[in-house]
Amino acid sequence: MHTTRSSLARLSPGGVHIGRGRTLSYRRKSTKSNTDSSRSAPSPKKVEAPEPTAAPKPDAQPIQSSPANHSYSGYFHLPHLPHLPHRPTREELLTAANGFWQRMKVRLKWASIRSMRPWNTDEWGAFLSFFLFGHLVWILVGTTTFVSLIIFSINTVFAQETLAKKIGDYLTQSAGVSIVFESAIVPRWKDGVISFRNVFVSRRPGQIKSTVSKGSSSSAAAVAAAERGTVVHEEDDGNYTQFDITINTVNVTLSFVKWWNGKGLLKDVEVKGVRGVVDRTHVHWSSANIDPLSYRHEHQPGDFEIDFFRLEDLLVTVHQPDGFRPYSVSIYSGELPQLRKRYLFYDLLSATHMSGSYDGSLFTIHPRQVHGVAAGQEQIASDLGEPEAWKKFSRLRIDGLKIDHLNRGDEGPFGWIYEGNVDIVADVMFPADDDESITKVVTEFYDRLEEAVTSNRYLHLLDSNTRRNKEDGVIHDASVAETPNVPDESNPQAVSSNPTPKESSAMSILTPASDPPQYLVMDLRIHLNDVKATVPVFTSHLSYVNQALVRPIVAYINAKRTYIPIGCRIVKRSTDFDGSWTVFDCGLMNDVSAEVYSAFAHDVEDQQSRVRRLKKVGFWTLSLAVHALFMGMAGNVI
């Protein structure tokens, strides 16, 4: 009997005919894996006894299961899995699996659907959605890792040229310079950056189109020099700063969110080892008197706004126009909290720290330090309003700067000095940035609304009291009650041109006040050392220059030429730095010249007043001495 039942278990699940007009039927215990298939089968009905049939022949073929049953069993069971009276567990499925791939399939399906049935359409859609959403989050959060993985996957020996050209095309199109990569682009997984090695950057006429290639910097410099001598077919006068620079290492971190917001793809940039030449010999200015602010660059969507910038080991040679001697500029180390193309010069001034040399004159930018004041506290600006109005305080110091860097093209006092050097110490106070967050906007709106409601309630009480007083003590004459220029209430545009004080106060509260302008304050201390000045040949057309004081100022400079201290304060709007890249196009040089002239004029007037006082005091002393002498002589004679 046991043998018969075990043999029956290996037959088809529908049932077995055992003779004598009876059919032995059985049903396997249902599991979760075959629930869907069992639902489609018709519900079992009571089986009536069939009519008696003849006995089976001895040579009859055994009953075989249908192919549908084989496929049905293959979906839900592994080849060597025995029939179990319960739902198979993961361990049982792994035990019945043969080979690595079957066990991998069991683990994958068990982790996803806890079964061995095929995935349906909803599950495939869930997998696809998870794949796309995961990659989207990856691109948003880890843009650098995503791009570095793509670079690593295609940065082979044969694809380096194509990869360098694609990246260089993007940089050339956005920056307008020619870029050559000597080494491969290597992602640094440990630091989370993409590293560029031995990058050659050139800006010459005729490089509007992409000329990106991969090769050595020497060959790139030769190509750039050859292109300089060739005839340029496109209209390009070359009236801009040209340069050929080699960069040892550039490490960048990318951000998809910044690129989506139109702030460029770069987030953090680190540059090391910069060498090259900056050529400004082709730059020329118009002879007309043009406002320096007109040279500012217009902001374009997509201009870079780097969140963190670090520069180390820069040394370039600068060639100025009009035959000025070449000089070197070096930066030993510099760190900027942000670097924006729109506010390039402003961000350079607000560097966290920077040290270098300019034509042999050392300069530093560092936070201002005051004795008795802890770092980060802003009590030092108590004379300039609230401390919260200022973001940071920096000090710029330049020692021994040659005067010819200041007197070129200047019609003010610096233009009159032709020899000497200058020590400059500038304490710069930067205004606090505007908080454009949604929290501040909602808070300001709520405060304005509350203030308007409170003021209207107070005005309503005043109106009711005034109306009650008028009704009690004032009697109006009907003949004199004509009131001209009364606005028609039906016409909303007919309002009084002279509102009452209460109406004006209410309007001032309800009207959103514009943000006050922000100012950058710079306290300058200039020390002129061993200077010589001469009277200008041509009359200056500057409005702040008084021609009557030119000669006294020149005489004062030549008389005190060994050491002349000058102190002044410059206040500039922050909007003047919008689009400025140099000290000239923001108008700072003209402001410095005007303030220096005012300081010289004040010193000359003080000098003249001191001379007058000295003459008066000397004459009084001399007269008193002569009077005493005469009195003594008169006493002796008597």
mmCIF file of C-alpha atoms in Angstrom, residues 398-625:
data_model
loop_
_atom_site.group_PDB
_atom_site.id
_atom_site.type_symbol
_atom_site.label_atom_id
_atom_site.label_comp_id
_atom_site.label_asym_id
_atom_site.label_seq_id
_atom_site.Cartn_x
_atom_site.Cartn_y
_atom_site.Cartn_z
ATOM 1 C CA ILE A 398 50.663 95.608 -0.258
ATOM 2 C CA ASP A 399 54.229 96.535 0.619
ATOM 3 C CA GLY A 400 56.524 98.532 -1.661
ATOM 4 C CA LEU A 401 54.324 98.744 -4.745
ATOM 5 C CA LYS A 402 56.022 100.715 -7.504
ATOM 6 C CA ILE A 403 54.245 103.940 -8.310
ATOM 7 C CA ASP A 404 54.213 103.305 -12.069
ATOM 8 C CA HIS A 405 51.428 100.746 -11.570
ATOM 9 C CA LEU A 406 49.210 103.538 -10.234
ATOM 10 C CA ASN A 407 50.123 106.567 -12.351
ATOM 11 C CA ARG A 408 49.507 105.047 -15.801
ATOM 12 C CA GLY A 409 46.480 106.750 -17.317
ATOM 13 C CA ASP A 410 45.572 108.544 -14.103
ATOM 14 C CA GLU A 411 44.981 112.297 -14.220
ATOM 15 C CA GLY A 412 44.774 112.641 -10.441
ATOM 16 C CA PRO A 413 47.523 112.930 -7.809
ATOM 17 C CA PHE A 414 48.968 109.510 -8.649
ATOM 18 C CA GLY A 415 49.497 110.724 -12.207
ATOM 19 C CA TRP A 416 51.616 113.615 -10.950
ATOM 20 C CA ILE A 417 54.018 111.302 -9.081
ATOM 21 C CA TYR A 418 56.651 109.759 -11.319
ATOM 22 C CA GLU A 419 58.991 108.125 -8.819
ATOM 23 C CA GLY A 420 58.729 106.225 -5.539
ATOM 24 C CA ASN A 421 56.803 103.343 -4.029
ATOM 25 C CA VAL A 422 53.608 102.960 -2.041
ATOM 26 C CA ASP A 423 52.559 100.909 0.987
ATOM 27 C CA ILE A 424 48.815 100.264 1.055
ATOM 28 C CA VAL A 425 46.780 98.911 3.966
ATOM 29 C CA ALA A 426 43.044 98.589 3.292
ATOM 30 C CA ASP A 427 40.475 97.416 5.837
ATOM 31 C CA VAL A 428 37.497 96.226 3.823
ATOM 32 C CA MET A 429 34.043 95.744 5.354
ATOM 33 C CA PHE A 430 31.704 93.583 3.298
ATOM 34 C CA PRO A 431 27.932 93.920 3.679
ATOM 35 C CA ALA A 432 25.836 90.957 4.702
ATOM 36 C CA ASP A 433 24.309 88.937 1.899
ATOM 37 C CA ASP A 434 20.610 89.172 1.215
ATOM 38 C CA ASP A 435 18.661 86.293 2.698
ATOM 39 C CA GLU A 436 16.332 85.322 -0.126
ATOM 40 C CA SER A 437 14.964 82.195 1.546
ATOM 41 C CA ILE A 438 11.255 81.498 1.647
ATOM 42 C CA THR A 439 11.313 81.705 5.447
ATOM 43 C CA LYS A 440 12.458 85.316 5.402
ATOM 44 C CA VAL A 441 9.915 86.253 2.721
ATOM 45 C CA VAL A 442 7.032 84.750 4.683
ATOM 46 C CA THR A 443 8.259 86.342 7.920
ATOM 47 C CA GLU A 444 8.517 89.799 6.353
ATOM 48 C CA PHE A 445 5.070 89.428 4.788
ATOM 49 C CA TYR A 446 3.558 88.417 8.133
ATOM 50 C CA ASP A 447 5.260 91.306 9.944
ATOM 51 C CA ARG A 448 4.057 93.836 7.363
ATOM 52 C CA LEU A 449 0.537 92.438 7.481
ATOM 53 C CA GLU A 450 0.429 92.551 11.278
ATOM 54 C CA GLU A 451 1.777 96.100 11.299
ATOM 55 C CA ALA A 452 -0.788 97.219 8.719
ATOM 56 C CA VAL A 453 -3.691 95.666 10.657
ATOM 57 C CA THR A 454 -2.538 97.263 13.916
ATOM 58 C CA SER A 455 -2.113 100.698 12.331
ATOM 59 C CA ASN A 456 -5.522 100.540 10.633
ATOM 60 C CA ARG A 457 -7.154 99.643 13.948
ATOM 61 C CA TYR A 458 -5.455 102.601 15.620
ATOM 62 C CA LEU A 459 -6.485 104.931 12.782
ATOM 63 C CA HIS A 460 -10.086 103.706 13.047
ATOM 64 C CA LEU A 461 -10.143 104.594 16.748
ATOM 65 C CA LEU A 462 -8.749 108.055 15.999
ATOM 66 C CA ASP A 463 -11.368 108.623 13.285
ATOM 67 C CA SER A 464 -14.221 107.636 15.602
ATOM 68 C CA ASN A 465 -13.006 109.993 18.336
ATOM 69 C CA THR A 466 -12.581 112.870 15.889
ATOM 70 C CA ARG A 467 -16.051 112.304 14.419
ATOM 71 C CA ARG A 468 -17.612 112.304 17.897
ATOM 72 C CA ASN A 469 -15.910 115.593 18.794
ATOM 73 C CA LYS A 470 -17.054 117.216 15.588
ATOM 74 C CA GLU A 471 -20.665 116.145 16.111
ATOM 75 C CA ASP A 472 -20.673 117.511 19.647
ATOM 76 C CA GLY A 473 -18.925 120.878 19.289
ATOM 77 C CA VAL A 474 -18.825 121.914 15.662
ATOM 78 C CA ILE A 475 -21.724 123.407 13.676
ATOM 79 C CA HIS A 476 -21.166 123.736 9.969
ATOM 80 C CA ASP A 477 -22.787 126.476 7.932
ATOM 81 C CA ALA A 478 -24.564 125.164 4.872
ATOM 82 C CA SER A 479 -23.542 128.162 2.775
ATOM 83 C CA VAL A 480 -19.865 127.615 3.445
ATOM 84 C CA ALA A 481 -20.013 123.858 3.225
ATOM 85 C CA GLU A 482 -18.837 123.681 -0.372
ATOM 86 C CA THR A 483 -15.649 121.657 -0.542
ATOM 87 C CA PRO A 484 -13.867 121.875 -3.873
ATOM 88 C CA ASN A 485 -11.657 119.145 -5.307
ATOM 89 C CA VAL A 486 -13.609 116.356 -3.627
ATOM 90 C CA PRO A 487 -12.819 113.074 -5.335
ATOM 91 C CA ASP A 488 -15.620 111.027 -6.732
ATOM 92 C CA GLU A 489 -15.987 107.813 -4.748
ATOM 93 C CA SER A 490 -17.423 106.039 -7.763
ATOM 94 C CA ASN A 491 -14.179 106.635 -9.654
ATOM 95 C CA PRO A 492 -11.338 104.733 -7.972
ATOM 96 C CA GLN A 493 -8.721 106.747 -9.856
ATOM 97 C CA ALA A 494 -9.943 110.075 -8.527
ATOM 98 C CA VAL A 495 -7.921 110.238 -5.327
ATOM 99 C CA SER A 496 -6.588 113.242 -3.540
ATOM 100 C CA SER A 497 -3.127 114.335 -4.534
ATOM 101 C CA ASN A 498 -2.413 115.546 -0.989
ATOM 102 C CA PRO A 499 -3.270 112.725 1.432
ATOM 103 C CA THR A 500 -3.675 113.323 5.111
ATOM 104 C CA PRO A 501 -0.920 112.309 7.514
ATOM 105 C CA LYS A 502 -2.933 109.284 8.596
ATOM 106 C CA GLU A 503 -3.438 108.166 4.993
ATOM 107 C CA SER A 504 0.221 108.691 4.180
ATOM 108 C CA SER A 505 1.276 106.643 7.202
ATOM 109 C CA ALA A 506 -1.071 103.845 6.234
ATOM 110 C CA MET A 507 0.151 103.919 2.641
ATOM 111 C CA SER A 508 3.757 103.830 3.799
ATOM 112 C CA ILE A 509 3.011 100.740 5.861
ATOM 113 C CA LEU A 510 1.057 98.918 3.180
ATOM 114 C CA THR A 511 3.482 99.750 0.401
ATOM 115 C CA PRO A 512 6.392 97.295 0.390
ATOM 116 C CA ALA A 513 9.551 99.264 0.971
ATOM 117 C CA SER A 514 12.440 98.516 -1.333
ATOM 118 C CA ASP A 515 15.556 97.007 0.179
ATOM 119 C CA PRO A 516 18.142 99.632 1.130
ATOM 120 C CA PRO A 517 21.296 99.634 -0.996
ATOM 121 C CA GLN A 518 24.283 97.770 0.344
ATOM 122 C CA TYR A 519 27.656 99.441 0.577
ATOM 123 C CA LEU A 520 31.233 98.242 0.727
ATOM 124 C CA VAL A 521 33.356 100.358 3.063
ATOM 125 C CA MET A 522 37.126 100.540 2.633
ATOM 126 C CA ASP A 523 39.419 102.376 5.039
ATOM 127 C CA LEU A 524 42.665 103.162 3.213
ATOM 128 C CA ARG A 525 46.015 104.031 4.725
ATOM 129 C CA ILE A 526 48.539 104.929 2.035
ATOM 130 C CA HIS A 527 52.198 105.597 2.788
ATOM 131 C CA LEU A 528 54.188 107.305 0.029
ATOM 132 C CA ASN A 529 57.907 106.571 0.276
ATOM 133 C CA ASP A 530 60.635 108.560 -1.523
ATOM 134 C CA VAL A 531 58.278 110.059 -4.072
ATOM 135 C CA LYS A 532 58.789 112.857 -6.556
ATOM 136 C CA ALA A 533 56.041 114.760 -8.309
ATOM 137 C CA THR A 534 55.796 117.190 -11.181
ATOM 138 C CA VAL A 535 53.159 119.635 -12.339
ATOM 139 C CA PRO A 536 51.072 118.062 -15.140
ATOM 140 C CA VAL A 537 51.615 119.500 -18.595
ATOM 141 C CA PHE A 538 47.976 119.312 -19.612
ATOM 142 C CA THR A 539 45.130 120.662 -17.563
ATOM 143 C CA SER A 540 43.119 117.968 -15.867
ATOM 144 C CA HIS A 541 39.469 117.665 -16.797
ATOM 145 C CA LEU A 542 38.500 115.905 -13.599
ATOM 146 C CA SER A 543 35.699 117.563 -11.700
ATOM 147 C CA TYR A 544 37.239 117.097 -8.276
ATOM 148 C CA VAL A 545 40.600 118.683 -9.184
ATOM 149 C CA ASN A 546 40.998 122.351 -8.306
ATOM 150 C CA GLN A 547 43.609 123.876 -10.589
ATOM 151 C CA ALA A 548 44.598 126.377 -7.922
ATOM 152 C CA LEU A 549 45.699 123.535 -5.629
ATOM 153 C CA VAL A 550 47.749 121.552 -8.159
ATOM 154 C CA ARG A 551 51.000 123.434 -7.581
ATOM 155 C CA PRO A 552 50.658 123.549 -3.771
ATOM 156 C CA ILE A 553 50.004 119.794 -3.721
ATOM 157 C CA VAL A 554 53.023 119.074 -5.934
ATOM 158 C CA ALA A 555 55.164 121.335 -3.750
ATOM 159 C CA TYR A 556 53.870 119.587 -0.640
ATOM 160 C CA ILE A 557 54.731 116.143 -2.099
ATOM 161 C CA ASN A 558 58.242 117.208 -3.040
ATOM 162 C CA ALA A 559 58.794 118.841 0.352
ATOM 163 C CA LYS A 560 57.601 115.785 2.334
ATOM 164 C CA ARG A 561 58.741 113.167 -0.129
ATOM 165 C CA THR A 562 60.513 110.883 2.350
ATOM 166 C CA TYR A 563 57.343 109.713 4.073
ATOM 167 C CA ILE A 564 53.809 110.964 3.421
ATOM 168 C CA PRO A 565 50.940 109.211 5.243
ATOM 169 C CA ILE A 566 47.437 109.513 3.791
ATOM 170 C CA GLY A 567 44.203 108.242 5.291
ATOM 171 C CA CYS A 568 40.794 108.142 3.617
ATOM 172 C CA ARG A 569 37.558 106.155 3.484
ATOM 173 C CA ILE A 570 35.867 104.883 0.329
ATOM 174 C CA VAL A 571 32.205 103.881 0.251
ATOM 175 C CA LYS A 572 30.911 102.063 -2.822
ATOM 176 C CA ARG A 573 27.642 100.430 -3.696
ATOM 177 C CA SER A 574 27.726 96.675 -4.019
ATOM 178 C CA THR A 575 26.002 96.978 -7.383
ATOM 179 C CA ASP A 576 29.099 98.704 -8.801
ATOM 180 C CA PHE A 577 30.910 95.362 -8.611
ATOM 181 C CA ASP A 578 28.276 93.607 -10.701
ATOM 182 C CA GLY A 579 30.184 92.459 -13.798
ATOM 183 C CA SER A 580 33.539 94.011 -12.803
ATOM 184 C CA TRP A 581 36.704 91.938 -13.199
ATOM 185 C CA THR A 582 39.417 94.525 -12.421
ATOM 186 C CA VAL A 583 40.051 97.490 -10.154
ATOM 187 C CA PHE A 584 39.331 99.874 -13.054
ATOM 188 C CA ASP A 585 35.963 98.755 -14.443
ATOM 189 C CA CYS A 586 34.315 98.933 -11.006
ATOM 190 C CA GLY A 587 35.395 102.588 -10.628
ATOM 191 C CA LEU A 588 37.463 101.887 -7.523
ATOM 192 C CA MET A 589 40.626 103.419 -8.999
ATOM 193 C CA ASN A 590 38.880 106.716 -9.719
ATOM 194 C CA ASP A 591 37.402 106.762 -6.218
ATOM 195 C CA VAL A 592 40.825 106.162 -4.679
ATOM 196 C CA SER A 593 42.327 108.956 -6.767
ATOM 197 C CA ALA A 594 39.565 111.374 -5.748
ATOM 198 C CA GLU A 595 39.903 110.535 -2.052
ATOM 199 C CA VAL A 596 43.699 110.843 -2.216
ATOM 200 C CA TYR A 597 43.316 114.254 -3.828
ATOM 201 C CA SER A 598 40.956 115.328 -1.040
ATOM 202 C CA ALA A 599 43.429 114.085 1.554
ATOM 203 C CA PHE A 600 46.270 115.967 -0.147
ATOM 204 C CA ALA A 601 44.170 119.143 -0.348
ATOM 205 C CA HIS A 602 43.296 118.832 3.331
ATOM 206 C CA ASP A 603 46.937 118.310 4.256
ATOM 207 C CA VAL A 604 48.008 121.292 2.126
ATOM 208 C CA GLU A 605 45.401 123.509 3.741
ATOM 209 C CA ASP A 606 46.548 122.328 7.154
ATOM 210 C CA GLN A 607 50.128 122.993 6.144
ATOM 211 C CA GLN A 608 49.272 126.489 4.960
ATOM 212 C CA SER A 609 47.277 127.190 8.110
ATOM 213 C CA ARG A 610 50.171 125.918 10.194
ATOM 214 C CA VAL A 611 52.528 128.212 8.278
ATOM 215 C CA ARG A 612 50.201 131.143 8.870
ATOM 216 C CA ARG A 613 49.927 130.301 12.545
ATOM 217 C CA LEU A 614 53.682 129.911 12.728
ATOM 218 C CA LYS A 615 54.166 133.291 11.116
ATOM 219 C CA LYS A 616 51.712 134.917 13.487
ATOM 220 C CA VAL A 617 53.243 133.265 16.517
ATOM 221 C CA GLY A 618 56.755 134.074 15.305
ATOM 222 C CA PHE A 619 55.884 137.712 14.627
ATOM 223 C CA TRP A 620 54.247 138.044 18.045
ATOM 224 C CA THR A 621 57.266 136.438 19.734
ATOM 225 C CA LEU A 622 59.658 138.684 17.829
ATOM 226 C CA SER A 623 57.667 141.815 18.662
ATOM 227 C CA LEU A 624 57.507 140.813 22.328
ATOM 228 C CA ALA A 625 61.276 140.234 22.406
#
